[in-house]
């Protein structure tokens, strides 16, 4: 529930579809009142207000409400992903915009290394910086050690994001690339 369960700071939850999905290594067995009590918890001392608020969301939204929130996030992620791919500046690494693919609402892209972008002197971190100047927090990361040289940009779509916001992010991202290309003397 960390990203998409509308979880308040200080609490979290995870749901497994089936008991067999939870590895036995993370289940603790304690002797409680003379019997074996399997448990899997993360427990910290905190007040109960966030737990009550989370319970309220469960009751208020229900299954359909949470499904609608996730569908909206997926729709916005698909929109953003497709627009960035169609710009011609990015290779989309996430599969969220591929029909029929099971995905989370996260868009991951990297700059193309061809055409007008072939001999560029800027990278994804420069785009991150340009976007930050416009108020966007779009982190640039290096991939794991085997492909550490590859930089990516990652956008996590939240329930507060709208299609209008995604349109603005697309415009600002394309503008950032074109600004950096112009600075390189490519235009």
PDB file of N, CA, C and O in Angstrom, residues 86-153:
ATOM      1  N   UNK A  86       6.128   8.738 -28.412  1.00  0.00           N
ATOM      2  CA  UNK A  86       5.784   9.399 -29.669  1.00  0.00           C
ATOM      3  C   UNK A  86       6.629  10.647 -29.929  1.00  0.00           C
ATOM      4  O   UNK A  86       6.727  11.094 -31.075  1.00  0.00           O
ATOM      5  N   UNK A  87       7.240  11.218 -28.886  1.00  0.00           N
ATOM      6  CA  UNK A  87       8.074  12.409 -29.078  1.00  0.00           C
ATOM      7  C   UNK A  87       9.299  12.099 -29.938  1.00  0.00           C
ATOM      8  O   UNK A  87       9.864  12.991 -30.560  1.00  0.00           O
ATOM      9  N   UNK A  88       9.701  10.826 -29.955  1.00  0.00           N
ATOM     10  CA  UNK A  88      10.882  10.434 -30.711  1.00  0.00           C
ATOM     11  C   UNK A  88      12.190  10.631 -29.964  1.00  0.00           C
ATOM     12  O   UNK A  88      13.254  10.253 -30.448  1.00  0.00           O
ATOM     13  N   UNK A  89      12.135  11.204 -28.766  1.00  0.00           N
ATOM     14  CA  UNK A  89      13.341  11.462 -27.991  1.00  0.00           C
ATOM     15  C   UNK A  89      13.682  10.345 -27.005  1.00  0.00           C
ATOM     16  O   UNK A  89      14.800  10.284 -26.513  1.00  0.00           O
ATOM     17  N   UNK A  90      12.711   9.494 -26.706  1.00  0.00           N
ATOM     18  CA  UNK A  90      12.890   8.525 -25.633  1.00  0.00           C
ATOM     19  C   UNK A  90      12.600   7.102 -26.077  1.00  0.00           C
ATOM     20  O   UNK A  90      11.719   6.870 -26.900  1.00  0.00           O
ATOM     21  N   UNK A  91      13.330   6.180 -25.481  1.00  0.00           N
ATOM     22  CA  UNK A  91      12.983   4.770 -25.509  1.00  0.00           C
ATOM     23  C   UNK A  91      12.238   4.509 -24.205  1.00  0.00           C
ATOM     24  O   UNK A  91      12.734   4.858 -23.125  1.00  0.00           O
ATOM     25  N   UNK A  92      11.075   3.933 -24.297  1.00  0.00           N
ATOM     26  CA  UNK A  92      10.285   3.621 -23.105  1.00  0.00           C
ATOM     27  C   UNK A  92      10.655   2.217 -22.654  1.00  0.00           C
ATOM     28  O   UNK A  92      10.537   1.257 -23.410  1.00  0.00           O
ATOM     29  N   UNK A  93      11.124   2.103 -21.432  1.00  0.00           N
ATOM     30  CA  UNK A  93      11.559   0.810 -20.892  1.00  0.00           C
ATOM     31  C   UNK A  93      10.441   0.098 -20.140  1.00  0.00           C
ATOM     32  O   UNK A  93      10.438  -1.124 -20.060  1.00  0.00           O
ATOM     33  N   UNK A  94       9.517   0.851 -19.564  1.00  0.00           N
ATOM     34  CA  UNK A  94       8.396   0.238 -18.853  1.00  0.00           C
ATOM     35  C   UNK A  94       7.377  -0.264 -19.872  1.00  0.00           C
ATOM     36  O   UNK A  94       7.365   0.172 -21.021  1.00  0.00           O
ATOM     37  N   UNK A  95       6.535  -1.185 -19.445  1.00  0.00           N
ATOM     38  CA  UNK A  95       5.567  -1.804 -20.359  1.00  0.00           C
ATOM     39  C   UNK A  95       4.141  -1.326 -20.089  1.00  0.00           C
ATOM     40  O   UNK A  95       3.200  -1.900 -20.601  1.00  0.00           O
ATOM     41  N   UNK A  96       4.002  -0.268 -19.312  1.00  0.00           N
ATOM     42  CA  UNK A  96       2.670   0.158 -18.882  1.00  0.00           C
ATOM     43  C   UNK A  96       1.764   0.523 -20.055  1.00  0.00           C
ATOM     44  O   UNK A  96       0.552   0.357 -19.977  1.00  0.00           O
ATOM     45  N   UNK A  97       2.322   0.978 -21.171  1.00  0.00           N
ATOM     46  CA  UNK A  97       1.467   1.383 -22.288  1.00  0.00           C
ATOM     47  C   UNK A  97       1.205   0.255 -23.287  1.00  0.00           C
ATOM     48  O   UNK A  97       0.504   0.454 -24.265  1.00  0.00           O
ATOM     49  N   UNK A  98       1.732  -0.921 -23.042  1.00  0.00           N
ATOM     50  CA  UNK A  98       1.476  -2.069 -23.912  1.00  0.00           C
ATOM     51  C   UNK A  98       0.164  -2.717 -23.487  1.00  0.00           C
ATOM     52  O   UNK A  98       0.031  -3.156 -22.344  1.00  0.00           O
ATOM     53  N   UNK A  99      -0.791  -2.759 -24.377  1.00  0.00           N
ATOM     54  CA  UNK A  99      -2.094  -3.352 -24.054  1.00  0.00           C
ATOM     55  C   UNK A  99      -1.940  -4.797 -23.592  1.00  0.00           C
ATOM     56  O   UNK A  99      -1.164  -5.556 -24.153  1.00  0.00           O
ATOM     57  N   UNK A 100      -2.690  -5.140 -22.580  1.00  0.00           N
ATOM     58  CA  UNK A 100      -2.690  -6.506 -22.085  1.00  0.00           C
ATOM     59  C   UNK A 100      -1.546  -6.839 -21.152  1.00  0.00           C
ATOM     60  O   UNK A 100      -1.492  -7.924 -20.592  1.00  0.00           O
ATOM     61  N   UNK A 101      -0.604  -5.900 -20.941  1.00  0.00           N
ATOM     62  CA  UNK A 101       0.520  -6.139 -20.043  1.00  0.00           C
ATOM     63  C   UNK A 101       0.109  -5.820 -18.609  1.00  0.00           C
ATOM     64  O   UNK A 101      -0.536  -4.810 -18.348  1.00  0.00           O
ATOM     65  N   UNK A 102       0.483  -6.665 -17.701  1.00  0.00           N
ATOM     66  CA  UNK A 102       0.290  -6.400 -16.286  1.00  0.00           C
ATOM     67  C   UNK A 102       1.402  -5.437 -15.872  1.00  0.00           C
ATOM     68  O   UNK A 102       2.575  -5.716 -16.107  1.00  0.00           O
ATOM     69  N   UNK A 103       1.042  -4.292 -15.326  1.00  0.00           N
ATOM     70  CA  UNK A 103       2.049  -3.282 -15.005  1.00  0.00           C
ATOM     71  C   UNK A 103       1.592  -2.439 -13.830  1.00  0.00           C
ATOM     72  O   UNK A 103       0.415  -2.426 -13.475  1.00  0.00           O
ATOM     73  N   UNK A 104       2.534  -1.728 -13.250  1.00  0.00           N
ATOM     74  CA  UNK A 104       2.223  -0.742 -12.234  1.00  0.00           C
ATOM     75  C   UNK A 104       2.321   0.638 -12.886  1.00  0.00           C
ATOM     76  O   UNK A 104       2.976   0.789 -13.929  1.00  0.00           O
ATOM     77  N   UNK A 105       1.687   1.652 -12.310  1.00  0.00           N
ATOM     78  CA  UNK A 105       1.694   2.978 -12.931  1.00  0.00           C
ATOM     79  C   UNK A 105       3.018   3.722 -12.747  1.00  0.00           C
ATOM     80  O   UNK A 105       3.105   4.741 -12.070  1.00  0.00           O
ATOM     81  N   UNK A 106       4.038   3.195 -13.356  1.00  0.00           N
ATOM     82  CA  UNK A 106       5.372   3.797 -13.335  1.00  0.00           C
ATOM     83  C   UNK A 106       5.866   3.853 -14.768  1.00  0.00           C
ATOM     84  O   UNK A 106       5.767   2.873 -15.500  1.00  0.00           O
ATOM     85  N   UNK A 107       6.387   5.018 -15.151  1.00  0.00           N
ATOM     86  CA  UNK A 107       6.915   5.206 -16.496  1.00  0.00           C
ATOM     87  C   UNK A 107       8.424   5.373 -16.381  1.00  0.00           C
ATOM     88  O   UNK A 107       8.906   6.229 -15.648  1.00  0.00           O
ATOM     89  N   UNK A 108       9.149   4.524 -17.099  1.00  0.00           N
ATOM     90  CA  UNK A 108      10.614   4.554 -17.097  1.00  0.00           C
ATOM     91  C   UNK A 108      11.092   4.737 -18.525  1.00  0.00           C
ATOM     92  O   UNK A 108      10.712   3.968 -19.409  1.00  0.00           O
ATOM     93  N   UNK A 109      11.912   5.762 -18.745  1.00  0.00           N
ATOM     94  CA  UNK A 109      12.400   6.066 -20.084  1.00  0.00           C
ATOM     95  C   UNK A 109      13.894   6.377 -20.041  1.00  0.00           C
ATOM     96  O   UNK A 109      14.444   6.708 -18.991  1.00  0.00           O
ATOM     97  N   UNK A 110      14.521   6.271 -21.209  1.00  0.00           N
ATOM     98  CA  UNK A 110      15.889   6.750 -21.371  1.00  0.00           C
ATOM     99  C   UNK A 110      15.961   7.483 -22.704  1.00  0.00           C
ATOM    100  O   UNK A 110      15.146   7.251 -23.603  1.00  0.00           O
ATOM    101  N   UNK A 111      16.915   8.374 -22.817  1.00  0.00           N
ATOM    102  CA  UNK A 111      17.096   9.109 -24.059  1.00  0.00           C
ATOM    103  C   UNK A 111      17.540   8.174 -25.163  1.00  0.00           C
ATOM    104  O   UNK A 111      18.348   7.267 -24.935  1.00  0.00           O
ATOM    105  N   UNK A 112      17.035   8.425 -26.367  1.00  0.00           N
ATOM    106  CA  UNK A 112      17.506   7.662 -27.524  1.00  0.00           C
ATOM    107  C   UNK A 112      18.935   8.088 -27.825  1.00  0.00           C
ATOM    108  O   UNK A 112      19.359   9.187 -27.469  1.00  0.00           O
ATOM    109  N   UNK A 113      19.654   7.224 -28.454  1.00  0.00           N
ATOM    110  CA  UNK A 113      21.031   7.528 -28.822  1.00  0.00           C
ATOM    111  C   UNK A 113      21.162   7.418 -30.334  1.00  0.00           C
ATOM    112  O   UNK A 113      22.007   6.690 -30.844  1.00  0.00           O
ATOM    113  N   UNK A 114      20.281   8.121 -31.028  1.00  0.00           N
ATOM    114  CA  UNK A 114      20.264   8.059 -32.486  1.00  0.00           C
ATOM    115  C   UNK A 114      19.740   9.377 -33.023  1.00  0.00           C
ATOM    116  O   UNK A 114      19.209  10.206 -32.287  1.00  0.00           O
ATOM    117  N   UNK A 115      19.844   9.577 -34.323  1.00  0.00           N
ATOM    118  CA  UNK A 115      19.337  10.782 -34.965  1.00  0.00           C
ATOM    119  C   UNK A 115      19.936  12.031 -34.355  1.00  0.00           C
ATOM    120  O   UNK A 115      21.138  12.113 -34.113  1.00  0.00           O
ATOM    121  N   UNK A 116      19.070  13.017 -34.066  1.00  0.00           N
ATOM    122  CA  UNK A 116      19.525  14.292 -33.514  1.00  0.00           C
ATOM    123  C   UNK A 116      20.137  14.136 -32.129  1.00  0.00           C
ATOM    124  O   UNK A 116      20.872  15.002 -31.672  1.00  0.00           O
ATOM    125  N   UNK A 117      19.852  13.031 -31.475  1.00  0.00           N
ATOM    126  CA  UNK A 117      20.375  12.808 -30.122  1.00  0.00           C
ATOM    127  C   UNK A 117      21.674  11.993 -30.116  1.00  0.00           C
ATOM    128  O   UNK A 117      22.237  11.713 -29.062  1.00  0.00           O
ATOM    129  N   UNK A 118      22.176  11.614 -31.285  1.00  0.00           N
ATOM    130  CA  UNK A 118      23.323  10.703 -31.389  1.00  0.00           C
ATOM    131  C   UNK A 118      24.569  11.244 -30.686  1.00  0.00           C
ATOM    132  O   UNK A 118      25.208  10.554 -29.922  1.00  0.00           O
ATOM    133  N   UNK A 119      24.920  12.480 -30.943  1.00  0.00           N
ATOM    134  CA  UNK A 119      26.168  13.045 -30.390  1.00  0.00           C
ATOM    135  C   UNK A 119      25.900  14.070 -29.300  1.00  0.00           C
ATOM    136  O   UNK A 119      26.666  15.015 -29.122  1.00  0.00           O
ATOM    137  N   UNK A 120      24.856  13.882 -28.561  1.00  0.00           N
ATOM    138  CA  UNK A 120      24.487  14.850 -27.525  1.00  0.00           C
ATOM    139  C   UNK A 120      25.515  14.864 -26.397  1.00  0.00           C
ATOM    140  O   UNK A 120      26.197  13.871 -26.143  1.00  0.00           O
ATOM    141  N   UNK A 121      25.590  16.015 -25.722  1.00  0.00           N
ATOM    142  CA  UNK A 121      26.490  16.142 -24.571  1.00  0.00           C
ATOM    143  C   UNK A 121      25.717  16.195 -23.261  1.00  0.00           C
ATOM    144  O   UNK A 121      26.293  16.434 -22.215  1.00  0.00           O
ATOM    145  N   UNK A 122      24.433  15.987 -23.306  1.00  0.00           N
ATOM    146  CA  UNK A 122      23.601  15.991 -22.110  1.00  0.00           C
ATOM    147  C   UNK A 122      23.024  14.600 -21.888  1.00  0.00           C
ATOM    148  O   UNK A 122      23.032  13.758 -22.783  1.00  0.00           O
ATOM    149  N   UNK A 123      22.531  14.379 -20.666  1.00  0.00           N
ATOM    150  CA  UNK A 123      21.945  13.077 -20.346  1.00  0.00           C
ATOM    151  C   UNK A 123      20.682  13.251 -19.514  1.00  0.00           C
ATOM    152  O   UNK A 123      20.191  14.371 -19.334  1.00  0.00           O
ATOM    153  N   UNK A 124      20.186  12.149 -18.996  1.00  0.00           N
ATOM    154  CA  UNK A 124      18.939  12.143 -18.229  1.00  0.00           C
ATOM    155  C   UNK A 124      19.038  13.002 -16.968  1.00  0.00           C
ATOM    156  O   UNK A 124      18.039  13.588 -16.541  1.00  0.00           O
ATOM    157  N   UNK A 125      20.219  13.106 -16.397  1.00  0.00           N
ATOM    158  CA  UNK A 125      20.369  13.950 -15.200  1.00  0.00           C
ATOM    159  C   UNK A 125      20.191  15.425 -15.547  1.00  0.00           C
ATOM    160  O   UNK A 125      19.681  16.199 -14.740  1.00  0.00           O
ATOM    161  N   UNK A 126      20.588  15.806 -16.753  1.00  0.00           N
ATOM    162  CA  UNK A 126      20.355  17.185 -17.197  1.00  0.00           C
ATOM    163  C   UNK A 126      18.866  17.436 -17.398  1.00  0.00           C
ATOM    164  O   UNK A 126      18.371  18.520 -17.081  1.00  0.00           O
ATOM    165  N   UNK A 127      18.153  16.456 -17.916  1.00  0.00           N
ATOM    166  CA  UNK A 127      16.700  16.596 -18.061  1.00  0.00           C
ATOM    167  C   UNK A 127      16.053  16.678 -16.692  1.00  0.00           C
ATOM    168  O   UNK A 127      15.165  17.496 -16.457  1.00  0.00           O
ATOM    169  N   UNK A 128      16.503  15.847 -15.757  1.00  0.00           N
ATOM    170  CA  UNK A 128      16.008  15.899 -14.385  1.00  0.00           C
ATOM    171  C   UNK A 128      16.173  17.314 -13.828  1.00  0.00           C
ATOM    172  O   UNK A 128      15.249  17.877 -13.228  1.00  0.00           O
ATOM    173  N   UNK A 129      17.339  17.905 -14.040  1.00  0.00           N
ATOM    174  CA  UNK A 129      17.613  19.253 -13.548  1.00  0.00           C
ATOM    175  C   UNK A 129      16.689  20.284 -14.194  1.00  0.00           C
ATOM    176  O   UNK A 129      16.134  21.148 -13.521  1.00  0.00           O
ATOM    177  N   UNK A 130      16.503  20.190 -15.506  1.00  0.00           N
ATOM    178  CA  UNK A 130      15.619  21.134 -16.210  1.00  0.00           C
ATOM    179  C   UNK A 130      14.179  20.983 -15.717  1.00  0.00           C
ATOM    180  O   UNK A 130      13.478  21.972 -15.538  1.00  0.00           O
ATOM    181  N   UNK A 131      13.742  19.741 -15.492  1.00  0.00           N
ATOM    182  CA  UNK A 131      12.379  19.520 -14.998  1.00  0.00           C
ATOM    183  C   UNK A 131      12.219  20.044 -13.570  1.00  0.00           C
ATOM    184  O   UNK A 131      11.164  20.581 -13.216  1.00  0.00           O
ATOM    185  N   UNK A 132      13.245  19.902 -12.771  1.00  0.00           N
ATOM    186  CA  UNK A 132      13.178  20.395 -11.391  1.00  0.00           C
ATOM    187  C   UNK A 132      12.970  21.911 -11.376  1.00  0.00           C
ATOM    188  O   UNK A 132      12.261  22.442 -10.533  1.00  0.00           O
ATOM    189  N   UNK A 133      13.582  22.598 -12.332  1.00  0.00           N
ATOM    190  CA  UNK A 133      13.403  24.050 -12.434  1.00  0.00           C
ATOM    191  C   UNK A 133      11.962  24.421 -12.744  1.00  0.00           C
ATOM    192  O   UNK A 133      11.547  25.550 -12.496  1.00  0.00           O
ATOM    193  N   UNK A 134      11.212  23.490 -13.306  1.00  0.00           N
ATOM    194  CA  UNK A 134       9.794  23.711 -13.617  1.00  0.00           C
ATOM    195  C   UNK A 134       8.886  23.141 -12.522  1.00  0.00           C
ATOM    196  O   UNK A 134       7.673  23.120 -12.671  1.00  0.00           O
ATOM    197  N   UNK A 135       9.477  22.638 -11.433  1.00  0.00           N
ATOM    198  CA  UNK A 135       8.694  22.150 -10.308  1.00  0.00           C
ATOM    199  C   UNK A 135       8.422  20.653 -10.300  1.00  0.00           C
ATOM    200  O   UNK A 135       7.715  20.161  -9.428  1.00  0.00           O
ATOM    201  N   UNK A 136       8.994  19.913 -11.241  1.00  0.00           N
ATOM    202  CA  UNK A 136       8.787  18.462 -11.314  1.00  0.00           C
ATOM    203  C   UNK A 136       9.904  17.731 -10.592  1.00  0.00           C
ATOM    204  O   UNK A 136      11.069  18.103 -10.715  1.00  0.00           O
ATOM    205  N   UNK A 137       9.569  16.684  -9.886  1.00  0.00           N
ATOM    206  CA  UNK A 137      10.567  15.807  -9.267  1.00  0.00           C
ATOM    207  C   UNK A 137      10.568  14.490 -10.031  1.00  0.00           C
ATOM    208  O   UNK A 137       9.807  13.581  -9.732  1.00  0.00           O
ATOM    209  N   UNK A 138      11.415  14.426 -11.045  1.00  0.00           N
ATOM    210  CA  UNK A 138      11.547  13.240 -11.884  1.00  0.00           C
ATOM    211  C   UNK A 138      12.983  12.762 -11.729  1.00  0.00           C
ATOM    212  O   UNK A 138      13.891  13.333 -12.330  1.00  0.00           O
ATOM    213  N   UNK A 139      13.205  11.751 -10.906  1.00  0.00           N
ATOM    214  CA  UNK A 139      14.581  11.320 -10.651  1.00  0.00           C
ATOM    215  C   UNK A 139      15.209  10.602 -11.843  1.00  0.00           C
ATOM    216  O   UNK A 139      14.529   9.945 -12.626  1.00  0.00           O
ATOM    217  N   UNK A 140      16.516  10.767 -11.943  1.00  0.00           N
ATOM    218  CA  UNK A 140      17.325  10.024 -12.912  1.00  0.00           C
ATOM    219  C   UNK A 140      18.176   9.037 -12.118  1.00  0.00           C
ATOM    220  O   UNK A 140      18.770   9.398 -11.109  1.00  0.00           O
ATOM    221  N   UNK A 141      18.183   7.789 -12.564  1.00  0.00           N
ATOM    222  CA  UNK A 141      18.898   6.725 -11.872  1.00  0.00           C
ATOM    223  C   UNK A 141      19.822   5.989 -12.830  1.00  0.00           C
ATOM    224  O   UNK A 141      19.511   5.860 -14.006  1.00  0.00           O
ATOM    225  N   UNK A 142      20.894   5.450 -12.266  1.00  0.00           N
ATOM    226  CA  UNK A 142      21.681   4.460 -12.997  1.00  0.00           C
ATOM    227  C   UNK A 142      21.064   3.102 -12.737  1.00  0.00           C
ATOM    228  O   UNK A 142      20.570   2.828 -11.641  1.00  0.00           O
ATOM    229  N   UNK A 143      21.090   2.250 -13.744  1.00  0.00           N
ATOM    230  CA  UNK A 143      20.571   0.891 -13.587  1.00  0.00           C
ATOM    231  C   UNK A 143      21.559   0.052 -12.769  1.00  0.00           C
ATOM    232  O   UNK A 143      22.652   0.510 -12.443  1.00  0.00           O
ATOM    233  N   UNK A 144      21.219  -1.196 -12.418  1.00  0.00           N
ATOM    234  CA  UNK A 144      22.088  -2.054 -11.604  1.00  0.00           C
ATOM    235  C   UNK A 144      23.468  -2.276 -12.243  1.00  0.00           C
ATOM    236  O   UNK A 144      23.669  -1.990 -13.426  1.00  0.00           O
ATOM    237  N   UNK A 145      24.409  -2.824 -11.464  1.00  0.00           N
ATOM    238  CA  UNK A 145      25.812  -2.933 -11.887  1.00  0.00           C
ATOM    239  C   UNK A 145      26.058  -3.501 -13.292  1.00  0.00           C
ATOM    240  O   UNK A 145      26.933  -3.000 -13.996  1.00  0.00           O
ATOM    241  N   UNK A 146      25.324  -4.486 -13.720  1.00  0.00           N
ATOM    242  CA  UNK A 146      25.577  -5.087 -15.034  1.00  0.00           C
ATOM    243  C   UNK A 146      25.392  -4.086 -16.171  1.00  0.00           C
ATOM    244  O   UNK A 146      26.023  -4.210 -17.220  1.00  0.00           O
ATOM    245  N   UNK A 147      24.530  -3.081 -15.971  1.00  0.00           N
ATOM    246  CA  UNK A 147      24.276  -2.058 -16.988  1.00  0.00           C
ATOM    247  C   UNK A 147      24.325  -0.663 -16.347  1.00  0.00           C
ATOM    248  O   UNK A 147      23.538   0.222 -16.670  1.00  0.00           O
ATOM    249  N   UNK A 148      25.276  -0.474 -15.460  1.00  0.00           N
ATOM    250  CA  UNK A 148      25.388   0.728 -14.634  1.00  0.00           C
ATOM    251  C   UNK A 148      25.506   2.016 -15.455  1.00  0.00           C
ATOM    252  O   UNK A 148      25.103   3.078 -15.006  1.00  0.00           O
ATOM    253  N   UNK A 149      26.044   1.935 -16.648  1.00  0.00           N
ATOM    254  CA  UNK A 149      26.218   3.140 -17.465  1.00  0.00           C
ATOM    255  C   UNK A 149      24.888   3.700 -17.950  1.00  0.00           C
ATOM    256  O   UNK A 149      24.811   4.853 -18.336  1.00  0.00           O
ATOM    257  N   UNK A 150      23.844   2.876 -17.972  1.00  0.00           N
ATOM    258  CA  UNK A 150      22.537   3.306 -18.479  1.00  0.00           C
ATOM    259  C   UNK A 150      21.805   4.148 -17.446  1.00  0.00           C
ATOM    260  O   UNK A 150      21.568   3.711 -16.329  1.00  0.00           O
ATOM    261  N   UNK A 151      21.467   5.362 -17.828  1.00  0.00           N
ATOM    262  CA  UNK A 151      20.653   6.236 -16.997  1.00  0.00           C
ATOM    263  C   UNK A 151      19.195   6.130 -17.427  1.00  0.00           C
ATOM    264  O   UNK A 151      18.912   5.927 -18.612  1.00  0.00           O
ATOM    265  N   UNK A 152      18.300   6.282 -16.477  1.00  0.00           N
ATOM    266  CA  UNK A 152      16.865   6.284 -16.776  1.00  0.00           C
ATOM    267  C   UNK A 152      16.197   7.426 -16.029  1.00  0.00           C
ATOM    268  O   UNK A 152      16.716   7.914 -15.027  1.00  0.00           O
ATOM    269  N   UNK A 153      15.068   7.839 -16.530  1.00  0.00           N
ATOM    270  CA  UNK A 153      14.161   8.736 -15.821  1.00  0.00           C
ATOM    271  C   UNK A 153      12.957   7.910 -15.386  1.00  0.00           C
ATOM    272  O   UNK A 153      12.485   7.072 -16.151  1.00  0.00           O
TER     273      UNK A 153
END
